[in-house]
CSV table of N, CA and C and ligand atoms in Angstrom, one decimal:
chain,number,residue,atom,x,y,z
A,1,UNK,N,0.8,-1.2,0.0
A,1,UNK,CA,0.0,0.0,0.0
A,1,UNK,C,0.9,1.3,0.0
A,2,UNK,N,2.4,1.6,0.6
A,2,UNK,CA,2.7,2.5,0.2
A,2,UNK,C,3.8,2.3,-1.2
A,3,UNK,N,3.5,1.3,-2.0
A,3,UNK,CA,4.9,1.3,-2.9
A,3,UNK,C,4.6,2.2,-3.8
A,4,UNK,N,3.8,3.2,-4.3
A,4,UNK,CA,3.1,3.9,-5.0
A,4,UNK,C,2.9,5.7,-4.7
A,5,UNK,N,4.6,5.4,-3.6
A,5,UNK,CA,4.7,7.2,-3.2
A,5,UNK,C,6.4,7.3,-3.3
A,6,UNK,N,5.9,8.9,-3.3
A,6,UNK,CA,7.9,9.2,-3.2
A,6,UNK,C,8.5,9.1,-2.0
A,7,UNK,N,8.7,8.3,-1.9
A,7,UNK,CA,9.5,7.9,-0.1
A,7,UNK,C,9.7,9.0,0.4
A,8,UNK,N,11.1,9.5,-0.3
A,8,UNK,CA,11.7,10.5,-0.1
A,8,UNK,C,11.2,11.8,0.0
A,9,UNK,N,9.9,12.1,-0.2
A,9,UNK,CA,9.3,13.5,0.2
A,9,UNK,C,8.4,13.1,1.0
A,10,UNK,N,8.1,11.7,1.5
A,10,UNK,CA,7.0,11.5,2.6
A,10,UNK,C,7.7,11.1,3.5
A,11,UNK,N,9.6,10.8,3.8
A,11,UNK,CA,10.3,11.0,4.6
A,11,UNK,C,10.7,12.7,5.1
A,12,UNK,N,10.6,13.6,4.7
A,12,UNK,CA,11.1,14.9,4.3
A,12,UNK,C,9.9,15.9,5.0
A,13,UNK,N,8.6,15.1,4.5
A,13,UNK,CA,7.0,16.1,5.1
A,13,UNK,C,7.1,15.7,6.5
A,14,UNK,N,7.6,13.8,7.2
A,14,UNK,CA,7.6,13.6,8.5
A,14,UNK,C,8.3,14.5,9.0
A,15,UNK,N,9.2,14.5,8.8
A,15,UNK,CA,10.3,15.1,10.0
A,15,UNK,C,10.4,16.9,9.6
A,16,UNK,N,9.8,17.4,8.8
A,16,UNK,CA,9.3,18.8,8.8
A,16,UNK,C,8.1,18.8,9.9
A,17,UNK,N,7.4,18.1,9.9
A,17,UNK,CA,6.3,17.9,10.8
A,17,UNK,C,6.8,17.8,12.2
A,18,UNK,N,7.7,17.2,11.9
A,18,UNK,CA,7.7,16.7,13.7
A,18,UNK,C,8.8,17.9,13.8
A,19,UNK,N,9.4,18.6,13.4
A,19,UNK,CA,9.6,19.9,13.6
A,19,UNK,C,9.4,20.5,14.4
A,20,UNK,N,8.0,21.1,13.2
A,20,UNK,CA,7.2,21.9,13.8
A,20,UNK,C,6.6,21.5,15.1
A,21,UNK,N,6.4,20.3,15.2
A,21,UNK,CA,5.4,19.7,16.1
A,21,UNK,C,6.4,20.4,17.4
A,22,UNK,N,7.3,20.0,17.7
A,22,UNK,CA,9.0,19.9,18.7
A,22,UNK,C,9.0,22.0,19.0
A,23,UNK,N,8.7,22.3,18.1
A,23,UNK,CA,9.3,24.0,18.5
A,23,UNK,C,7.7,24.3,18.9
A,24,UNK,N,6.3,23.7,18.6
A,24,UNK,CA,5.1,24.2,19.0
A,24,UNK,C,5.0,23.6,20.5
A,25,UNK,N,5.2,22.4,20.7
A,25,UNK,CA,5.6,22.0,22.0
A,25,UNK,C,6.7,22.7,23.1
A,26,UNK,N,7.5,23.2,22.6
A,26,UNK,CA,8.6,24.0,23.4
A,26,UNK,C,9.5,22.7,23.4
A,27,UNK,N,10.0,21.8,22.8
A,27,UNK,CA,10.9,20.7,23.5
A,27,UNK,C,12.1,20.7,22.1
A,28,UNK,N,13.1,20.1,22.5
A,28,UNK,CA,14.2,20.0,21.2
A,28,UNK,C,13.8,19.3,20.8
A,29,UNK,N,14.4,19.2,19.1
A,29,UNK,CA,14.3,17.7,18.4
A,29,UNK,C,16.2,17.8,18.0
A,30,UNK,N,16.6,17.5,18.9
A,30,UNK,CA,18.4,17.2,18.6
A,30,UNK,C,18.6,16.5,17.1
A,31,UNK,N,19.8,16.5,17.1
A,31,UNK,CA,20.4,15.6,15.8
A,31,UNK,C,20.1,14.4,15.8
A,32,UNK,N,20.1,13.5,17.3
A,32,UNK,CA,20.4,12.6,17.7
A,32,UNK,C,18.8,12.3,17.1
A,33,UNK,N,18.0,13.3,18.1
A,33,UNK,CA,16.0,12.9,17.6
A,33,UNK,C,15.8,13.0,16.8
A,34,UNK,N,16.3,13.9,15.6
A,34,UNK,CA,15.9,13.8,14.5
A,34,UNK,C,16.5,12.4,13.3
A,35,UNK,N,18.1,11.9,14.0
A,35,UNK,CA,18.6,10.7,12.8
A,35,UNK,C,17.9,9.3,13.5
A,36,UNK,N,17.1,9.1,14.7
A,36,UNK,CA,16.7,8.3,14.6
A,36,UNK,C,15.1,8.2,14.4
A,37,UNK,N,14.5,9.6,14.4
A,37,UNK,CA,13.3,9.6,13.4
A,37,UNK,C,13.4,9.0,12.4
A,38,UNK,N,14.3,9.8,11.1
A,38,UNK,CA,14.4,9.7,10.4
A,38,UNK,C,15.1,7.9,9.5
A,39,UNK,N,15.3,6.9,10.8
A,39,UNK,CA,15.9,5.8,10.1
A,39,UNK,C,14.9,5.3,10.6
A,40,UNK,N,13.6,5.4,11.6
A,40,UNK,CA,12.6,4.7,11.7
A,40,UNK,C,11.6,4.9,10.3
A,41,UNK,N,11.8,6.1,10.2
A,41,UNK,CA,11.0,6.3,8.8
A,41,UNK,C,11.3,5.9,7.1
A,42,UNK,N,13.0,5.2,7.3
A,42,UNK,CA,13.4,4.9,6.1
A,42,UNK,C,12.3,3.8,5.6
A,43,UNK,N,11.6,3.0,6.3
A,43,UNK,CA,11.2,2.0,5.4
A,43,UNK,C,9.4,2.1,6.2
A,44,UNK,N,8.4,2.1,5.9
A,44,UNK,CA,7.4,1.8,6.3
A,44,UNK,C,7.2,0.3,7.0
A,45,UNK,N,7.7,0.2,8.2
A,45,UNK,CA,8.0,-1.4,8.6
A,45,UNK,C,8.5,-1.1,10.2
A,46,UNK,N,8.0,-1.5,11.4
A,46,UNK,CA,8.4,-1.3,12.3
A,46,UNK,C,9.8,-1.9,12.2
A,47,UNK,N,11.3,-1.1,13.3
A,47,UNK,CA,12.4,-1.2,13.0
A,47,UNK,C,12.5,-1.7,14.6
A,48,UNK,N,13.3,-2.5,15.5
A,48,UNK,CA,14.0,-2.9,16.1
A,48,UNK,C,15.2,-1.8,17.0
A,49,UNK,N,15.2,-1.5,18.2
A,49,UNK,CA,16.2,-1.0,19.0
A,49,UNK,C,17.4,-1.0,18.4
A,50,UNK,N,17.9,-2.4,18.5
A,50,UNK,CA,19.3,-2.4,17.9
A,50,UNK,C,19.6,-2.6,16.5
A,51,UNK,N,18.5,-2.5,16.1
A,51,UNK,CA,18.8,-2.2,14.2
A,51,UNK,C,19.0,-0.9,14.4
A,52,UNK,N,18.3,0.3,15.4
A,52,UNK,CA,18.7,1.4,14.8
A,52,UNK,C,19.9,1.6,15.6
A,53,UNK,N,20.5,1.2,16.7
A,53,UNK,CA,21.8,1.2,17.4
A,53,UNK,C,22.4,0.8,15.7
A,54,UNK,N,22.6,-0.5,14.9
A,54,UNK,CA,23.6,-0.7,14.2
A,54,UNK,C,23.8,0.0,13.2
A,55,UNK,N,23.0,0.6,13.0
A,55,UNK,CA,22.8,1.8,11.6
A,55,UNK,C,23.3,2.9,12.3
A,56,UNK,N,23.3,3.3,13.3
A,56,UNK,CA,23.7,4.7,14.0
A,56,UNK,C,25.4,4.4,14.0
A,57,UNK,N,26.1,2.9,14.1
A,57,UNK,CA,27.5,2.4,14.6
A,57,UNK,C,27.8,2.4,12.9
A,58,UNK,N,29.2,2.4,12.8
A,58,UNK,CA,30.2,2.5,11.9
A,58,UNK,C,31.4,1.7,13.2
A,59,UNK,N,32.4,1.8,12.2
A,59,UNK,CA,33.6,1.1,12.6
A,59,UNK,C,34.7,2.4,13.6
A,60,UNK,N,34.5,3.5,13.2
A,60,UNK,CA,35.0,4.6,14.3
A,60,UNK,C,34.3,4.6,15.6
A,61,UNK,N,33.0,4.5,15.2
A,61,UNK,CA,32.1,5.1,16.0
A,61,UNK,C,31.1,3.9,16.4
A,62,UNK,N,30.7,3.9,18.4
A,62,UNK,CA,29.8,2.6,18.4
A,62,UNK,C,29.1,3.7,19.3
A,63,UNK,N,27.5,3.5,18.5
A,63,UNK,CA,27.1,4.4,19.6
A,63,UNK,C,26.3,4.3,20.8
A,64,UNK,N,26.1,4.7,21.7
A,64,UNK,CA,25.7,4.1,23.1
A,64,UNK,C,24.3,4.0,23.1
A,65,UNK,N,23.8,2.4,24.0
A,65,UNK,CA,22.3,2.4,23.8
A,65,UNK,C,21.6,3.4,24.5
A,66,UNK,N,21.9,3.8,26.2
A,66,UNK,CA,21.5,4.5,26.6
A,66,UNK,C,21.0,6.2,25.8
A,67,UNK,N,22.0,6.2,25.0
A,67,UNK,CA,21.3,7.7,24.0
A,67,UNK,C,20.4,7.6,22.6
A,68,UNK,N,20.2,5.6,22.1
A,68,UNK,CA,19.3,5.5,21.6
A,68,UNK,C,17.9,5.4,22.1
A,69,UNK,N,18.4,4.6,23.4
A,69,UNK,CA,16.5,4.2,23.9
A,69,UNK,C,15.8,6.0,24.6
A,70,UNK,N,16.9,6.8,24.7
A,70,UNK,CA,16.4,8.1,25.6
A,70,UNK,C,15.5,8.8,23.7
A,71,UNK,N,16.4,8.8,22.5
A,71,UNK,CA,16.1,9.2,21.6
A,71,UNK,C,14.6,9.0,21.3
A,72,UNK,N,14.4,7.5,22.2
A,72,UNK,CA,13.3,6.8,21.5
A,72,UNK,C,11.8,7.3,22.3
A,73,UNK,N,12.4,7.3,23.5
A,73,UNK,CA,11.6,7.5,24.7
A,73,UNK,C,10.7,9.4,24.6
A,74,UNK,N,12.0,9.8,23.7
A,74,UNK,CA,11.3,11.5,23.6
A,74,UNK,C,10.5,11.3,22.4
A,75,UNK,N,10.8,10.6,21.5
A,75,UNK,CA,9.9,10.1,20.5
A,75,UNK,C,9.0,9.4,20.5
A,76,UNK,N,8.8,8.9,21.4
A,76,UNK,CA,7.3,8.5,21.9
A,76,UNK,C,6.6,9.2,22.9
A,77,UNK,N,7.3,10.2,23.3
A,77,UNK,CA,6.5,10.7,24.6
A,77,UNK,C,5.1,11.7,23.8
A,78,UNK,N,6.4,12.2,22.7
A,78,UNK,CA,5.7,13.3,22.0
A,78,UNK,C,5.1,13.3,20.8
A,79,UNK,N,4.8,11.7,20.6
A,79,UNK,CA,4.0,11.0,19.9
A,79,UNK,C,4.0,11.0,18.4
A,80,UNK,N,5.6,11.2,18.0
A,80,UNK,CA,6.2,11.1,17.1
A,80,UNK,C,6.1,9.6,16.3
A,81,UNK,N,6.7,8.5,17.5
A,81,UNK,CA,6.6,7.1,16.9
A,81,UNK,C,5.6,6.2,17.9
A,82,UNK,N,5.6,5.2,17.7
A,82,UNK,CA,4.8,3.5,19.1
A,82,UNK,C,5.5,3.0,18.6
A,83,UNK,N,5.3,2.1,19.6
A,83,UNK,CA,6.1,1.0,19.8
A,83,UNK,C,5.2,-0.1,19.9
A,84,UNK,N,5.6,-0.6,19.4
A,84,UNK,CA,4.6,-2.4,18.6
A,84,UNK,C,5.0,-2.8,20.0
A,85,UNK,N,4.4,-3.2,21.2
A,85,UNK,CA,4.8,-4.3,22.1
A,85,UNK,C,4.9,-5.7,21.3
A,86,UNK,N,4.0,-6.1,20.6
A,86,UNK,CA,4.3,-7.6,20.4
A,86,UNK,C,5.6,-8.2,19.4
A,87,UNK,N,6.3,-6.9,19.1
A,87,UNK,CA,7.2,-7.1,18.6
A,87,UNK,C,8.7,-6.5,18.6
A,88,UNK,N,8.4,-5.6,19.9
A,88,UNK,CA,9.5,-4.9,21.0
A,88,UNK,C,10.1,-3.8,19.6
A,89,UNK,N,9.4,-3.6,18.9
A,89,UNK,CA,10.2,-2.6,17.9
A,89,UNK,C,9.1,-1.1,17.4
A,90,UNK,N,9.4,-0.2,16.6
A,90,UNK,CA,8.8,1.0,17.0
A,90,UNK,C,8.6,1.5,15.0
A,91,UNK,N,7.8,2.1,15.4
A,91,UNK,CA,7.0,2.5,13.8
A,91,UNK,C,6.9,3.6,13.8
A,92,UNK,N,7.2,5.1,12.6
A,92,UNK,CA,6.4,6.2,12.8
A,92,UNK,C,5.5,6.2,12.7
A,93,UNK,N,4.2,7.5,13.9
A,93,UNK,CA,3.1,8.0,13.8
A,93,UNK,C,2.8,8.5,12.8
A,94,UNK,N,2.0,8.0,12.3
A,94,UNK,CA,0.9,9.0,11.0
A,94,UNK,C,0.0,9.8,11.0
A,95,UNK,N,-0.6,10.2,12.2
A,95,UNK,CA,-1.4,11.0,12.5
A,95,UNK,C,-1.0,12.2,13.5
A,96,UNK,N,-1.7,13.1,13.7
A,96,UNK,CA,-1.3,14.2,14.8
A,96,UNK,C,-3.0,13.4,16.1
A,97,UNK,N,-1.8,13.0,17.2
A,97,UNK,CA,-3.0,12.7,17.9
A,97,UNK,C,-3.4,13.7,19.4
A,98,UNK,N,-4.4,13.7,19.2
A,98,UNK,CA,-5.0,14.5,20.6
A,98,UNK,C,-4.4,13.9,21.8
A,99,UNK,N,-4.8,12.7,22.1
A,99,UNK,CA,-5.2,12.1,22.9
A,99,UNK,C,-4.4,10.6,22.8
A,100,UNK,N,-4.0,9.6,23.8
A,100,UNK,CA,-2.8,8.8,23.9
A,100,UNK,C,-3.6,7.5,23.7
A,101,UNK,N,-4.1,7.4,22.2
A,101,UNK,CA,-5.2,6.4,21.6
A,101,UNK,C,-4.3,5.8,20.3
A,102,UNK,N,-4.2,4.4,20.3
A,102,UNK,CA,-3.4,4.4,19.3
A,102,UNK,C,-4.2,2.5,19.0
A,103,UNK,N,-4.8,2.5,17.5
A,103,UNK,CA,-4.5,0.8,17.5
A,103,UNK,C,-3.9,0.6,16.3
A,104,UNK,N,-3.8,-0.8,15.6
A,104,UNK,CA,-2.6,-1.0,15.0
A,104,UNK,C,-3.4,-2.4,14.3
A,105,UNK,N,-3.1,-2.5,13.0
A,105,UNK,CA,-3.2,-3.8,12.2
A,105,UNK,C,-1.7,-4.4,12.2
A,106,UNK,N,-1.4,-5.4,12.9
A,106,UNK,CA,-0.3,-5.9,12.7
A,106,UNK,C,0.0,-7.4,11.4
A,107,UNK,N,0.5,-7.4,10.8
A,107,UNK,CA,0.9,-8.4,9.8
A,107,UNK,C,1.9,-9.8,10.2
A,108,UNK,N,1.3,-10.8,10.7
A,108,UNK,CA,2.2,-11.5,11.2
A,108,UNK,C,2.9,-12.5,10.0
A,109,UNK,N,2.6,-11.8,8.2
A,109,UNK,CA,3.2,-12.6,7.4
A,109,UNK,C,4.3,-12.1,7.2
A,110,UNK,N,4.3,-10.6,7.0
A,110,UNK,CA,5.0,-9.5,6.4
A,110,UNK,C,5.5,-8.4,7.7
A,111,UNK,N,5.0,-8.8,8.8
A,111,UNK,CA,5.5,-7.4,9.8
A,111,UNK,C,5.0,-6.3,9.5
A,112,UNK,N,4.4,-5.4,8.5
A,112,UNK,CA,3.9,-4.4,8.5
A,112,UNK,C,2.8,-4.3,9.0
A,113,UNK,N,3.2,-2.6,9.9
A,113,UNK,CA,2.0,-2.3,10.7
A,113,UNK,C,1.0,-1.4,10.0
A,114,UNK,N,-0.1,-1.3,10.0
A,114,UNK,CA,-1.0,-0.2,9.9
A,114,UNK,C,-1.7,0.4,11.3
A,115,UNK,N,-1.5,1.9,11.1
A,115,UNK,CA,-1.8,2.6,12.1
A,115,UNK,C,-3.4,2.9,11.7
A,116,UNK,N,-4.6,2.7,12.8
A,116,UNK,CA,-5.8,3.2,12.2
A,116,UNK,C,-6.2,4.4,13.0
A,117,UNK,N,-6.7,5.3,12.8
A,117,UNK,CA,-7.2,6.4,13.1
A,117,UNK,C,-9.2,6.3,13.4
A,118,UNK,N,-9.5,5.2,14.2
A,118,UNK,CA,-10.5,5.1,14.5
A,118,UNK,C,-11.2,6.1,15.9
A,119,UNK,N,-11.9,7.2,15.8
A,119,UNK,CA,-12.8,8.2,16.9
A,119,UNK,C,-13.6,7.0,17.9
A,120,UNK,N,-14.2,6.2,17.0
A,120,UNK,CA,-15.5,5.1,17.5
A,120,UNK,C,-14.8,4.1,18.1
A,121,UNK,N,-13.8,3.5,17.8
A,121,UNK,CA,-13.0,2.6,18.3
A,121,UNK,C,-12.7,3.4,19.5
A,122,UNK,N,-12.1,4.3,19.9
A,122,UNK,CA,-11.3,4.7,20.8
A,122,UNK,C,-12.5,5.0,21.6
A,123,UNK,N,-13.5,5.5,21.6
A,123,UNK,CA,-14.5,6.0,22.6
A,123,UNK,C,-15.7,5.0,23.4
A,124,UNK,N,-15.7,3.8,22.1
A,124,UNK,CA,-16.0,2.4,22.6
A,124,UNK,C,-15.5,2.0,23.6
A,125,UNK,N,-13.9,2.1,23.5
A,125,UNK,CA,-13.4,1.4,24.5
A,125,UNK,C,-13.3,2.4,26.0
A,126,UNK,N,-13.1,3.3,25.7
A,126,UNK,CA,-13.4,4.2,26.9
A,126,UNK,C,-14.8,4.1,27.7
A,127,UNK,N,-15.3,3.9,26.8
A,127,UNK,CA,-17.1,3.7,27.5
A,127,UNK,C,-16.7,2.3,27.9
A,128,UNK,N,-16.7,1.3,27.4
A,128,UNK,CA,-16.6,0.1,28.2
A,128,UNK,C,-15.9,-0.4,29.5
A,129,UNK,N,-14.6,0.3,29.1
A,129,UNK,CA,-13.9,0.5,30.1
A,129,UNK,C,-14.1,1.2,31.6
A,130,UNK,N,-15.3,2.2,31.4
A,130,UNK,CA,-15.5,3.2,32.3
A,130,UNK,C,-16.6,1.9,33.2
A,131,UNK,N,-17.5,1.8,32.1
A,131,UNK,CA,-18.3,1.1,32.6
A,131,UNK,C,-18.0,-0.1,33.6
A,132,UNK,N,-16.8,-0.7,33.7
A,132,UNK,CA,-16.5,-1.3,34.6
A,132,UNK,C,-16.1,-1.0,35.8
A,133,UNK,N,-15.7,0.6,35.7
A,133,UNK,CA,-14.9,1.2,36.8
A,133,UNK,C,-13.9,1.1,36.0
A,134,UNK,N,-13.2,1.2,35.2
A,134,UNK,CA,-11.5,1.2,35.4
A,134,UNK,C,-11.3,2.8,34.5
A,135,UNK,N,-9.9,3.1,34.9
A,135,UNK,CA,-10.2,4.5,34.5
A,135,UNK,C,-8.6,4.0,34.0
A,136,UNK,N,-8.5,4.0,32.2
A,136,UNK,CA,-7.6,4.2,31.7
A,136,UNK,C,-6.8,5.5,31.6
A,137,UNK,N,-5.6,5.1,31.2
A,137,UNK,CA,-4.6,6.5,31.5
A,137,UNK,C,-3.6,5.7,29.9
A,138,UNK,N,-3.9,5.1,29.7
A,138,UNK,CA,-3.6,4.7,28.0
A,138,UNK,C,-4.0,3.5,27.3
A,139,UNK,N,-4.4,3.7,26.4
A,139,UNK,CA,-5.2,2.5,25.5
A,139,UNK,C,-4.0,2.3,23.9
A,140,UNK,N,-3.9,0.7,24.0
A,140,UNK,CA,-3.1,0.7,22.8
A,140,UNK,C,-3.2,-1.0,22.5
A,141,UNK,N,-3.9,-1.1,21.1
A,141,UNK,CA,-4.6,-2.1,20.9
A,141,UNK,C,-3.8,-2.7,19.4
A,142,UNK,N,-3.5,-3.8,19.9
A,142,UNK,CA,-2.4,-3.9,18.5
A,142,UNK,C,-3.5,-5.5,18.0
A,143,UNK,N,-3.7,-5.7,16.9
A,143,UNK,CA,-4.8,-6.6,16.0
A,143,UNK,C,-3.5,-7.3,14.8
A,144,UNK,N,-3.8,-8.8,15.3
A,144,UNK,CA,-2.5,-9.2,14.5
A,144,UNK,C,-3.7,-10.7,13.4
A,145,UNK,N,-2.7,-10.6,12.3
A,145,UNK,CA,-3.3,-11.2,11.1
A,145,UNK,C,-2.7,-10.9,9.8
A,146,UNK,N,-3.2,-11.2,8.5
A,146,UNK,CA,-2.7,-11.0,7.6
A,146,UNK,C,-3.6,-10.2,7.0
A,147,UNK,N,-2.0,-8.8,6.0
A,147,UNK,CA,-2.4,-7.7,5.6
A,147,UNK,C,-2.8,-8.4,4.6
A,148,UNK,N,-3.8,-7.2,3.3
A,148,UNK,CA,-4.5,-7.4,2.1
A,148,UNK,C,-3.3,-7.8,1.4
A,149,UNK,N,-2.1,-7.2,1.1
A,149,UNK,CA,-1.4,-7.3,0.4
A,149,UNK,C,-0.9,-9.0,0.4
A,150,UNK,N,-0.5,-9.4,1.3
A,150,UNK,CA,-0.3,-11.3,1.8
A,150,UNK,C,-1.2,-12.1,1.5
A,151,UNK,N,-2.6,-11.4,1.9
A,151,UNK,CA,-3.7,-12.2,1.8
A,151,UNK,C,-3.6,-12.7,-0.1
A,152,UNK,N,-3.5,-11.7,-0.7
A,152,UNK,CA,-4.0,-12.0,-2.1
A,152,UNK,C,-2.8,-13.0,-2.7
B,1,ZN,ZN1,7.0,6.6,2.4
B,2,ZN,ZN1,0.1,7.5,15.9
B,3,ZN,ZN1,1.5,-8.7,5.2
């Protein structure tokens, strides 16, 4: 579903975005936040911790995990990227989100995630939720199966 775009300008509109997003927030986006934005975003495919530690390392240079997972941790705070729990690795956000609502089509043929942007979904579950008593403080619903693309 995305083989049919210029990578390279829908890598380029991300991280202009998350920019903007970073200076409207008041918070940095360092060199450091922005190159590993930017290698989460090289491929539409959730990427792995130390895939982006190995791509950050060269033969001069090894670079420390502690300044990737902090990288990752401001990039999710600020809801730049998620992180796939079922598969301990992390995808950019496609949406500008209000609210800390996130679910996910996951591909367990192909690994690719799809991010859905469902209002009804997200307020469903808040109502059901309430309705039991429980009072969420974040909802993150990851749905695993095979994408259209596999299926056919
Ligand atoms: Zn792209
Ligand atoms: Zn998102
Ligand atoms: Zn697939």
């Amino acid at each position: 579903m995305y083989k049919d775009h210029s990578h390279s300008k829908c890598i380029s509109t991300a991280l202009e975005r998350a920019d903007s997003l970073c200076s409207k927030r008041n918070v940095r986006f360092t060199p450091i936040r922005k190159k590993v934005l930017s290698l989460i975003l090289e491929q539409h495919m959730p990427i792995k911790a130390y895939d982006i530690l190995a791509k950050l390392s060269d033969a001069e240079h090894i670079e420390k995990p502690p300044t990737v997972y902090r990288a990752l941790e401001f990039l999710i705070e600020n809801q730049l990227i998620h992180k796939i729990d079922s598969s301990n690795s992390f995808i950019a956000c496609e949406f500008d989100h209000k609210q800390h609502e996130s679910q996910f089509l996951v591909c367990d043929n192909c690994n690719e995630v799809m991010e859905l942007q469902e209002p009804l979904l997200s307020s469903a579950l808040t109502e059901i939720s309430e309705s039991k008593g429980f009072i969420t403080r974040q909802s993150h619903v990851e749905i695993h199966g095979v994408c259209a693309d596999c299926a056919n």
